[in-house]
mmCIF file of C-alpha atoms and ligand atoms in Angstrom:
data_model
loop_
_atom_site.group_PDB
_atom_site.id
_atom_site.type_symbol
_atom_site.label_atom_id
_atom_site.label_comp_id
_atom_site.label_asym_id
_atom_site.label_seq_id
_atom_site.Cartn_x
_atom_site.Cartn_y
_atom_site.Cartn_z
ATOM 1 C CA UNK P 1 102.936 82.880 132.905
ATOM 2 C CA UNK P 2 104.483 83.180 129.479
ATOM 3 C CA UNK P 3 106.088 85.978 127.485
ATOM 4 C CA UNK P 4 105.406 86.585 123.806
ATOM 5 C CA UNK P 5 108.725 87.547 122.262
ATOM 6 C CA UNK P 6 107.347 88.951 118.969
ATOM 7 C CA UNK P 7 107.763 92.708 118.818
ATOM 8 C CA UNK P 8 104.426 94.530 118.711
ATOM 9 C CA UNK P 9 104.330 97.959 117.145
ATOM 10 C CA UNK P 10 102.614 101.283 117.683
ATOM 11 C CA UNK P 11 102.071 104.056 115.135
ATOM 12 C CA UNK P 12 105.223 105.823 116.257
ATOM 13 C CA UNK P 13 107.362 102.736 115.623
ATOM 14 C CA UNK P 14 106.927 102.826 111.842
ATOM 15 C CA UNK P 15 106.885 105.076 108.804
ATOM 16 C CA UNK P 16 105.467 104.340 105.370
ATOM 17 C CA UNK P 17 108.130 103.909 102.700
ATOM 18 C CA UNK P 18 107.539 106.135 99.622
ATOM 19 C CA UNK P 19 107.157 104.369 96.281
ATOM 20 C CA UNK P 20 107.091 105.384 92.635
ATOM 21 C CA UNK P 21 103.672 106.618 91.676
ATOM 22 C CA UNK P 22 101.781 107.675 88.571
ATOM 23 C CA UNK P 23 99.426 109.941 90.523
ATOM 24 C CA UNK P 24 99.754 113.589 89.623
ATOM 25 C CA UNK P 25 97.934 115.208 92.484
ATOM 26 C CA UNK P 26 96.205 114.579 95.782
ATOM 27 C CA UNK P 27 92.986 115.511 93.988
ATOM 28 C CA UNK P 28 93.198 112.223 92.081
ATOM 29 C CA UNK P 29 92.898 110.190 95.283
ATOM 30 C CA UNK P 30 89.555 108.748 96.364
ATOM 31 C CA UNK P 31 89.434 108.623 100.176
ATOM 32 C CA UNK P 32 86.018 107.036 100.419
ATOM 33 C CA UNK P 33 85.240 103.341 100.757
ATOM 34 C CA UNK P 34 82.293 101.159 99.801
ATOM 35 C CA UNK P 35 81.398 98.262 102.065
ATOM 36 C CA UNK P 36 78.568 95.770 102.296
ATOM 37 C CA UNK P 37 78.275 94.599 105.882
ATOM 38 C CA UNK P 38 78.408 90.864 106.544
ATOM 39 C CA UNK P 39 75.342 90.518 108.760
ATOM 40 C CA UNK P 40 73.112 93.522 108.133
ATOM 41 C CA UNK P 41 73.588 93.316 104.359
ATOM 42 C CA UNK P 42 73.476 97.127 104.342
ATOM 43 C CA UNK P 43 75.983 99.129 102.366
ATOM 44 C CA UNK P 44 78.251 101.987 103.338
ATOM 45 C CA UNK P 45 79.778 104.559 101.052
ATOM 46 C CA UNK P 46 81.852 107.418 102.418
ATOM 47 C CA UNK P 47 85.014 108.379 104.242
ATOM 48 C CA UNK P 48 85.421 105.631 106.854
ATOM 49 C CA UNK P 49 86.292 107.916 109.760
ATOM 50 C CA UNK P 50 84.060 107.874 112.835
ATOM 51 C CA UNK P 51 83.920 110.453 115.644
ATOM 52 C CA UNK P 52 84.196 108.608 118.969
ATOM 53 C CA UNK P 53 81.194 108.226 121.267
ATOM 54 C CA UNK P 54 82.639 110.655 123.797
ATOM 55 C CA UNK P 55 81.374 113.910 125.294
ATOM 56 C CA UNK P 56 82.620 116.770 123.134
ATOM 57 C CA UNK P 57 83.211 114.501 120.125
ATOM 58 C CA UNK P 58 80.293 112.138 119.505
ATOM 59 C CA UNK P 59 77.804 114.984 119.494
ATOM 60 C CA UNK P 60 74.694 115.763 117.478
ATOM 61 C CA UNK P 61 76.386 119.020 116.416
ATOM 62 C CA UNK P 62 79.311 116.995 115.038
ATOM 63 C CA UNK P 63 76.878 114.754 113.147
ATOM 64 C CA UNK P 64 75.134 117.839 111.694
ATOM 65 C CA UNK P 65 78.530 119.174 110.583
ATOM 66 C CA UNK P 66 79.353 115.872 108.890
ATOM 67 C CA UNK P 67 75.993 115.909 107.102
ATOM 68 C CA UNK P 68 76.780 119.441 105.833
ATOM 69 C CA UNK P 69 80.331 118.429 104.894
ATOM 70 C CA UNK P 70 78.923 115.653 102.709
ATOM 71 C CA UNK P 71 82.048 113.441 102.804
ATOM 72 C CA UNK P 72 80.217 110.587 104.451
ATOM 73 C CA UNK P 73 82.097 110.667 107.756
ATOM 74 C CA UNK P 74 80.013 109.422 110.658
ATOM 75 C CA UNK P 75 79.597 109.960 114.369
ATOM 76 C CA UNK P 76 79.128 107.377 117.115
ATOM 77 C CA UNK P 77 76.787 109.437 119.280
ATOM 78 C CA UNK P 78 77.618 109.493 122.963
ATOM 79 C CA UNK P 79 74.946 107.628 124.857
ATOM 80 C CA UNK P 80 73.837 110.384 127.213
ATOM 81 C CA UNK P 81 71.421 112.283 124.984
ATOM 82 C CA UNK P 82 67.750 112.213 125.911
ATOM 83 C CA UNK P 83 65.973 109.953 123.415
ATOM 84 C CA UNK P 84 63.872 112.804 122.058
ATOM 85 C CA UNK P 85 66.986 114.703 120.927
ATOM 86 C CA UNK P 86 68.257 111.668 119.057
ATOM 87 C CA UNK P 87 64.841 111.043 117.526
ATOM 88 C CA UNK P 88 64.570 114.577 116.205
ATOM 89 C CA UNK P 89 68.073 114.335 114.717
ATOM 90 C CA UNK P 90 67.128 111.117 112.874
ATOM 91 C CA UNK P 91 63.880 112.692 111.699
ATOM 92 C CA UNK P 92 65.687 115.725 110.308
ATOM 93 C CA UNK P 93 68.893 114.187 108.937
ATOM 94 C CA UNK P 94 68.271 110.474 108.479
ATOM 95 C CA UNK P 95 70.702 107.949 109.889
ATOM 96 C CA UNK P 96 73.588 107.856 107.398
ATOM 97 C CA UNK P 97 75.923 109.941 109.539
ATOM 98 C CA UNK P 98 75.280 108.333 112.932
ATOM 99 C CA UNK P 99 75.882 105.188 114.958
ATOM 100 C CA UNK P 100 73.552 104.867 117.944
ATOM 101 C CA UNK P 101 75.801 103.880 120.870
ATOM 102 C CA UNK P 102 75.069 101.710 123.855
ATOM 103 C CA UNK P 103 77.051 100.085 126.626
ATOM 104 C CA UNK P 104 76.138 96.791 128.262
ATOM 105 C CA UNK P 105 73.988 98.210 131.052
ATOM 106 C CA UNK P 106 70.265 97.418 131.043
ATOM 107 C CA UNK P 107 69.340 101.128 131.005
ATOM 108 C CA UNK P 108 71.005 101.492 127.591
ATOM 109 C CA UNK P 109 69.280 98.400 126.282
ATOM 110 C CA UNK P 110 65.906 99.643 127.559
ATOM 111 C CA UNK P 111 66.448 103.054 125.941
ATOM 112 C CA UNK P 112 67.228 101.333 122.652
ATOM 113 C CA UNK P 113 64.041 99.246 122.941
ATOM 114 C CA UNK P 114 62.071 102.436 123.528
ATOM 115 C CA UNK P 115 63.646 103.928 120.407
ATOM 116 C CA UNK P 116 62.687 100.857 118.374
ATOM 117 C CA UNK P 117 59.179 100.736 119.872
ATOM 118 C CA UNK P 118 58.640 104.354 118.826
ATOM 119 C CA UNK P 119 59.082 103.231 115.224
ATOM 120 C CA UNK P 120 62.790 103.882 114.628
ATOM 121 C CA UNK P 121 65.102 100.906 114.174
ATOM 122 C CA UNK P 122 68.608 102.441 114.118
ATOM 123 C CA UNK P 123 70.400 101.177 111.041
ATOM 124 C CA UNK P 124 73.846 101.375 112.717
ATOM 125 C CA UNK P 125 74.545 100.591 116.362
ATOM 126 C CA UNK P 126 77.826 100.778 118.267
ATOM 127 C CA UNK P 127 78.107 98.514 121.327
ATOM 128 C CA UNK P 128 80.981 99.823 123.374
ATOM 129 C CA UNK P 129 82.607 98.265 126.412
ATOM 130 C CA UNK P 130 86.099 98.751 127.812
ATOM 131 C CA UNK P 131 86.792 95.028 127.895
ATOM 132 C CA UNK P 132 85.313 93.018 125.056
ATOM 133 C CA UNK P 133 86.696 89.737 126.401
ATOM 134 C CA UNK P 134 83.869 88.792 128.751
ATOM 135 C CA UNK P 135 81.465 85.941 127.986
ATOM 136 C CA UNK P 136 78.679 88.297 128.994
ATOM 137 C CA UNK P 137 79.667 90.699 126.204
ATOM 138 C CA UNK P 138 79.576 87.954 123.583
ATOM 139 C CA UNK P 139 76.081 86.957 124.803
ATOM 140 C CA UNK P 140 74.990 90.596 124.752
ATOM 141 C CA UNK P 141 76.154 90.985 121.154
ATOM 142 C CA UNK P 142 74.283 87.837 120.105
ATOM 143 C CA UNK P 143 71.146 89.167 121.794
ATOM 144 C CA UNK P 144 71.533 92.460 119.912
ATOM 145 C CA UNK P 145 71.955 90.619 116.606
ATOM 146 C CA UNK P 146 68.772 88.588 117.239
ATOM 147 C CA UNK P 147 66.817 91.719 118.136
ATOM 148 C CA UNK P 148 68.179 93.751 115.198
ATOM 149 C CA UNK P 149 68.845 91.391 112.279
ATOM 150 C CA UNK P 150 69.101 94.189 109.719
ATOM 151 C CA UNK P 151 71.079 96.676 111.776
ATOM 152 C CA UNK P 152 74.797 97.125 111.192
ATOM 153 C CA UNK P 153 76.484 96.331 114.493
ATOM 154 C CA UNK P 154 79.909 97.646 115.459
ATOM 155 C CA UNK P 155 81.162 96.260 118.775
ATOM 156 C CA UNK P 156 84.300 96.117 120.890
ATOM 157 C CA UNK P 157 86.874 96.692 122.156
ATOM 158 C CA UNK P 158 89.276 93.837 121.648
ATOM 159 C CA UNK P 159 92.845 93.572 120.320
ATOM 160 C CA UNK P 160 93.439 89.973 119.311
ATOM 161 C CA UNK P 161 92.426 87.859 116.342
ATOM 162 C CA UNK P 162 90.646 85.043 118.158
ATOM 163 C CA UNK P 163 88.274 87.467 119.867
ATOM 164 C CA UNK P 164 87.627 89.293 116.597
ATOM 165 C CA UNK P 165 86.639 85.940 115.086
ATOM 166 C CA UNK P 166 84.326 85.104 117.966
ATOM 167 C CA UNK P 167 82.562 88.458 117.732
ATOM 168 C CA UNK P 168 82.152 88.284 113.975
ATOM 169 C CA UNK P 169 80.763 84.764 114.187
ATOM 170 C CA UNK P 170 78.446 86.037 116.922
ATOM 171 C CA UNK P 171 76.874 88.633 114.638
ATOM 172 C CA UNK P 172 79.138 91.690 114.666
ATOM 173 C CA UNK P 173 79.715 93.474 111.344
ATOM 174 C CA UNK P 174 82.561 95.761 112.474
ATOM 175 C CA UNK P 175 84.809 94.880 115.413
ATOM 176 C CA UNK P 176 86.229 97.843 117.285
ATOM 177 C CA UNK P 177 89.942 97.366 118.012
ATOM 178 C CA UNK P 178 91.981 99.105 120.701
ATOM 179 C CA UNK P 179 92.662 98.631 124.397
ATOM 180 C CA UNK P 180 94.687 101.355 126.003
ATOM 181 C CA UNK P 181 95.798 103.631 123.149
ATOM 182 C CA UNK P 182 93.286 106.455 123.712
ATOM 183 C CA UNK P 183 94.565 109.997 124.307
ATOM 184 C CA UNK P 184 92.665 110.330 127.591
ATOM 185 C CA UNK P 185 92.771 106.661 128.549
ATOM 186 C CA UNK P 186 94.725 105.455 131.565
ATOM 187 C CA UNK P 187 94.087 101.724 131.215
ATOM 188 C CA UNK P 188 97.744 100.900 130.578
ATOM 189 C CA UNK P 189 98.805 102.825 133.666
ATOM 190 C CA UNK P 190 96.054 101.582 135.947
ATOM 191 C CA UNK P 191 95.911 97.942 134.887
ATOM 192 C CA UNK P 192 99.057 97.155 132.917
ATOM 193 C CA UNK P 193 96.809 95.786 130.153
ATOM 194 C CA UNK P 194 97.005 96.810 126.501
ATOM 195 C CA UNK P 195 98.351 96.034 123.049
ATOM 196 C CA UNK P 196 100.330 98.298 120.685
ATOM 197 C CA UNK P 197 97.733 99.667 118.308
ATOM 198 C CA UNK P 198 99.416 99.179 114.909
ATOM 199 C CA UNK P 199 100.004 95.470 115.582
ATOM 200 C CA UNK P 200 96.488 95.106 116.993
ATOM 201 C CA UNK P 201 95.073 96.525 113.755
ATOM 202 C CA UNK P 202 97.263 94.330 111.526
ATOM 203 C CA UNK P 203 96.384 91.140 113.402
ATOM 204 C CA UNK P 204 92.693 91.914 113.901
ATOM 205 C CA UNK P 205 92.169 93.018 110.281
ATOM 206 C CA UNK P 206 93.647 89.737 109.116
ATOM 207 C CA UNK P 207 91.275 87.783 111.365
ATOM 208 C CA UNK P 208 88.202 89.827 110.399
ATOM 209 C CA UNK P 209 88.784 89.886 106.664
ATOM 210 C CA UNK P 210 89.154 86.119 106.571
ATOM 211 C CA UNK P 211 85.555 85.877 107.806
ATOM 212 C CA UNK P 212 84.092 88.672 105.682
ATOM 213 C CA UNK P 213 83.996 91.064 108.643
ATOM 214 C CA UNK P 214 85.496 94.507 109.118
ATOM 215 C CA UNK P 215 87.413 96.327 111.834
ATOM 216 C CA UNK P 216 87.515 99.847 113.175
ATOM 217 C CA UNK P 217 90.859 100.983 114.646
ATOM 218 C CA UNK P 218 89.838 102.906 117.756
ATOM 219 C CA UNK P 219 92.203 105.240 119.581
ATOM 220 C CA UNK P 220 95.792 106.388 119.495
ATOM 221 C CA UNK P 221 95.724 108.612 116.401
ATOM 222 C CA UNK P 222 97.234 111.996 117.215
ATOM 223 C CA UNK P 223 98.112 113.302 113.735
ATOM 224 C CA UNK P 224 96.784 112.632 110.198
ATOM 225 C CA UNK P 225 99.797 110.360 109.531
ATOM 226 C CA UNK P 226 98.626 108.007 112.313
ATOM 227 C CA UNK P 227 95.223 107.690 110.634
ATOM 228 C CA UNK P 228 96.962 106.899 107.341
ATOM 229 C CA UNK P 229 99.077 104.251 109.128
ATOM 230 C CA UNK P 230 95.917 102.724 110.630
ATOM 231 C CA UNK P 231 94.300 102.419 107.187
ATOM 232 C CA UNK P 232 97.589 101.178 105.726
ATOM 233 C CA UNK P 233 97.707 98.497 108.439
ATOM 234 C CA UNK P 234 94.309 97.212 107.325
ATOM 235 C CA UNK P 235 91.730 99.163 109.325
ATOM 236 C CA UNK P 236 88.464 99.513 107.412
ATOM 237 C CA UNK P 237 87.250 102.324 109.677
ATOM 238 C CA UNK P 238 89.190 104.584 112.052
ATOM 239 C CA UNK P 239 87.631 106.129 115.157
ATOM 240 C CA UNK P 240 88.914 109.460 116.481
ATOM 241 C CA UNK P 241 88.477 111.072 119.884
ATOM 242 C CA UNK P 242 91.134 113.649 120.702
ATOM 243 C CA UNK P 243 91.729 114.708 117.097
ATOM 244 C CA UNK P 244 88.092 115.792 116.799
ATOM 245 C CA UNK P 245 87.843 117.347 120.267
ATOM 246 C CA UNK P 246 88.062 121.072 121.001
ATOM 247 C CA UNK P 247 85.847 122.296 118.167
ATOM 248 C CA UNK P 248 82.680 124.376 117.968
ATOM 249 C CA UNK P 249 80.767 121.101 117.655
ATOM 250 C CA UNK P 250 81.816 119.949 121.167
ATOM 251 C CA UNK P 251 78.609 121.356 122.703
ATOM 252 C CA UNK P 252 80.737 122.537 125.618
ATOM 253 C CA UNK P 253 81.623 125.748 127.340
ATOM 254 C CA UNK P 254 84.770 127.407 125.997
ATOM 255 C CA UNK P 255 86.906 128.759 128.865
ATOM 256 C CA UNK P 256 89.393 131.606 128.662
ATOM 257 C CA UNK P 257 92.731 131.317 130.430
ATOM 258 C CA UNK P 258 95.477 133.921 129.992
ATOM 259 C CA UNK P 259 93.956 135.180 126.747
ATOM 260 C CA UNK P 260 93.795 131.667 125.260
ATOM 261 C CA UNK P 261 90.601 129.678 124.739
ATOM 262 C CA UNK P 262 90.293 126.090 125.941
ATOM 263 C CA UNK P 263 87.816 123.251 126.188
ATOM 264 C CA UNK P 264 87.773 120.373 128.607
ATOM 265 C CA UNK P 265 88.246 116.900 127.154
ATOM 266 C CA UNK P 266 87.926 113.761 129.239
ATOM 267 C CA UNK P 267 87.736 109.999 129.014
ATOM 268 C CA UNK P 268 84.314 108.448 129.368
ATOM 269 C CA UNK P 269 85.588 106.490 132.379
ATOM 270 C CA UNK P 270 87.161 109.548 133.995
ATOM 271 C CA UNK P 271 85.977 111.068 137.245
ATOM 272 C CA UNK P 272 84.695 114.050 135.253
ATOM 273 C CA UNK P 273 82.460 111.856 133.072
ATOM 274 C CA UNK P 274 81.312 109.748 135.999
ATOM 275 C CA UNK P 275 80.379 112.839 137.990
ATOM 276 C CA UNK P 276 78.528 114.332 135.054
ATOM 277 C CA UNK P 277 76.571 111.272 134.020
ATOM 278 C CA UNK P 278 76.445 108.955 136.999
ATOM 279 C CA UNK P 279 76.629 111.245 140.001
ATOM 280 C CA UNK P 280 80.223 110.156 140.662
ATOM 281 C CA UNK P 281 79.770 106.397 140.576
ATOM 282 C CA UNK P 282 81.881 104.613 137.963
ATOM 283 C CA UNK P 283 79.603 102.069 136.375
ATOM 284 C CA UNK P 284 80.164 100.922 132.840
ATOM 285 C CA UNK P 285 83.899 101.047 132.338
ATOM 286 C CA UNK P 286 86.322 99.101 134.451
ATOM 287 C CA UNK P 287 89.196 101.334 133.511
ATOM 288 C CA UNK P 288 89.938 104.965 134.218
ATOM 289 C CA UNK P 289 90.302 107.994 132.034
ATOM 290 C CA UNK P 290 91.803 111.412 132.546
ATOM 291 C CA UNK P 291 90.686 115.008 132.046
ATOM 292 C CA UNK P 292 92.746 117.439 129.979
ATOM 293 C CA UNK P 293 92.447 121.018 128.803
ATOM 294 C CA UNK P 294 92.789 121.390 125.042
ATOM 295 C CA UNK P 295 93.115 124.556 122.972
ATOM 296 C CA UNK P 296 89.962 125.689 121.188
ATOM 297 C CA UNK P 297 90.274 124.812 117.504
ATOM 298 C CA UNK P 298 87.293 126.523 115.843
ATOM 299 C CA UNK P 299 85.029 124.759 113.389
ATOM 300 C CA UNK P 300 85.725 121.084 112.754
ATOM 301 C CA UNK P 301 85.851 121.657 108.980
ATOM 302 C CA UNK P 302 89.443 122.995 109.265
ATOM 303 C CA UNK P 303 90.614 119.842 111.050
ATOM 304 C CA UNK P 304 88.772 117.632 108.561
ATOM 305 C CA UNK P 305 90.574 119.343 105.721
ATOM 306 C CA UNK P 306 93.943 118.642 107.404
ATOM 307 C CA UNK P 307 93.015 115.036 108.073
ATOM 308 C CA UNK P 308 91.710 114.262 104.597
ATOM 309 C CA UNK P 309 94.542 116.247 102.968
ATOM 310 C CA UNK P 310 97.076 114.212 104.949
ATOM 311 C CA UNK P 311 95.541 110.877 103.956
ATOM 312 C CA UNK P 312 95.318 111.901 100.297
ATOM 313 C CA UNK P 313 98.973 112.855 100.400
ATOM 314 C CA UNK P 314 99.947 109.504 101.952
ATOM 315 C CA UNK P 315 98.175 107.783 99.068
ATOM 316 C CA UNK P 316 100.083 109.824 96.476
ATOM 317 C CA UNK P 317 103.409 108.933 98.165
ATOM 318 C CA UNK P 318 102.769 105.206 97.714
ATOM 319 C CA UNK P 319 100.816 105.230 94.471
ATOM 320 C CA UNK P 320 97.396 104.330 95.886
ATOM 321 C CA UNK P 321 94.668 105.924 93.812
ATOM 322 C CA UNK P 322 91.995 104.803 96.259
ATOM 323 C CA UNK P 323 92.081 104.505 100.039
ATOM 324 C CA UNK P 324 91.118 100.873 99.414
ATOM 325 C CA UNK P 325 94.536 100.317 97.786
ATOM 326 C CA UNK P 326 96.589 101.960 100.527
ATOM 327 C CA UNK P 327 97.112 98.791 102.529
ATOM 328 C CA UNK P 328 98.421 96.749 99.618
ATOM 329 C CA UNK P 329 100.659 99.631 98.473
ATOM 330 C CA UNK P 330 102.215 99.996 101.935
ATOM 331 C CA UNK P 331 105.584 98.846 103.174
ATOM 332 C CA UNK P 332 106.198 99.970 106.737
ATOM 333 C CA UNK P 333 109.733 100.655 107.886
ATOM 334 C CA UNK P 334 110.679 100.259 111.530
ATOM 335 C CA UNK P 335 111.997 103.468 113.027
ATOM 336 C CA UNK P 336 112.458 102.502 116.659
ATOM 337 C CA UNK P 337 114.500 99.622 117.980
ATOM 338 C CA UNK P 338 113.872 99.847 121.662
ATOM 339 C CA UNK P 339 110.821 99.103 123.710
ATOM 340 C CA UNK P 340 108.946 102.377 124.025
ATOM 341 C CA UNK P 341 108.053 103.880 127.301
ATOM 342 C CA UNK P 342 104.289 103.383 127.380
ATOM 343 C CA UNK P 343 103.920 105.948 130.115
ATOM 344 C CA UNK P 344 105.415 108.800 128.088
HETATM 345 P P1 5GP D 1 91.723 108.936 120.951
HETATM 346 O O1 5GP D 1 91.290 109.103 119.527
HETATM 347 O O2 5GP D 1 91.344 110.116 121.792
HETATM 348 O O3 5GP D 1 93.158 108.570 121.093
HETATM 349 O O4 5GP D 1 90.925 107.672 121.524
HETATM 350 C C1 5GP D 1 89.512 107.619 121.537
HETATM 351 C C2 5GP D 1 89.087 106.323 122.181
HETATM 352 O O5 5GP D 1 89.533 106.238 123.539
HETATM 353 C C3 5GP D 1 87.576 106.153 122.313
HETATM 354 O O6 5GP D 1 86.941 105.814 121.121
HETATM 355 C C4 5GP D 1 87.480 105.054 123.372
HETATM 356 O O7 5GP D 1 87.638 103.776 122.815
HETATM 357 C C5 5GP D 1 88.680 105.343 124.247
HETATM 358 N N1 5GP D 1 88.276 105.984 125.510
HETATM 359 C C6 5GP D 1 87.490 107.073 125.692
HETATM 360 N N2 5GP D 1 87.375 107.388 126.994
HETATM 361 C C7 5GP D 1 88.094 106.469 127.677
HETATM 362 C C8 5GP D 1 88.355 106.243 129.059
HETATM 363 O O8 5GP D 1 87.935 106.995 129.945
HETATM 364 N N3 5GP D 1 89.116 105.151 129.367
HETATM 365 C C9 5GP D 1 89.607 104.313 128.404
HETATM 366 N N4 5GP D 1 90.305 103.256 128.783
HETATM 367 N N5 5GP D 1 89.411 104.524 127.090
HETATM 368 C C10 5GP D 1 88.658 105.576 126.735
#
């Protein structure tokens, strides 16, 4: 056993120090990014925010809304849609706004092969497992790269530089970073495993960028300022679950309780998800998730406006005209001195 003495930080442990700026207004800030992916060679242009592949968030309705919105946000579709629904979405809207998601189970792989065999090679795929540290996962990613040489592959989750390097060298374009920070995740409680998300992003971005790869900070953002901190720390993409839950696009029943409207939101490893999709048997995630009731928040466009407005404002505070410049314009200041209570 050994203990790492370096302090690792979460979003709540820092603030971004304001700097002199020549920007006059938030309108002058460009919050989109342009990337060319290392392995697929494909390019991306748009706001690098991705709706998480969760029930109520990674929905086809959310993807439709993003297409209408036109900002270039994208959705990692949850993996439980019948193939025909996904196919008709691609036929109608193209693939710019969606990542086709799979886990490591053979059924997901077979469904993907069926998709490809029917004439549609998804141009962006998200391979999502709770623990990206297994040898089996690395082999799976290599197999996916061989099968889909021109597809942009995002895969994870991991939280340390050496694993980011291994995945990028194995064919991943975007490594998904985050173990334990999710709003409905109970991994830290159930297993004691995790890594403070801001430090994970800083360290993993450094590892990925050195190899021409990218990272997606996944989980732990609860307010627009957290998303800005994730980009400032070096995340190329940011994935959101809870912040995009509770909207009309959730494809879920809205329940009334004491005059207020609510929606259910749950982790994809929670009992609720397992019951819904697997008849109660936990299969693809080792860790657990919880189920919460969140207030109904109307159409997602209102939340998007808050999110993008917040990020634009961050950029004006530090003099970054483009989101691309935010990281190099950022100085974080520590605002907590003590070890945080991870169970709060
Ligand atoms: P949020 O934005 O809600 O804080 O985090 C979203 C992320 O939480 C997802 O993208 C996914 O990585 C993670 N997540 C979703 N469901 C579960 C779950 O049941 N257990 C765990 N450990 N993580 C989850």
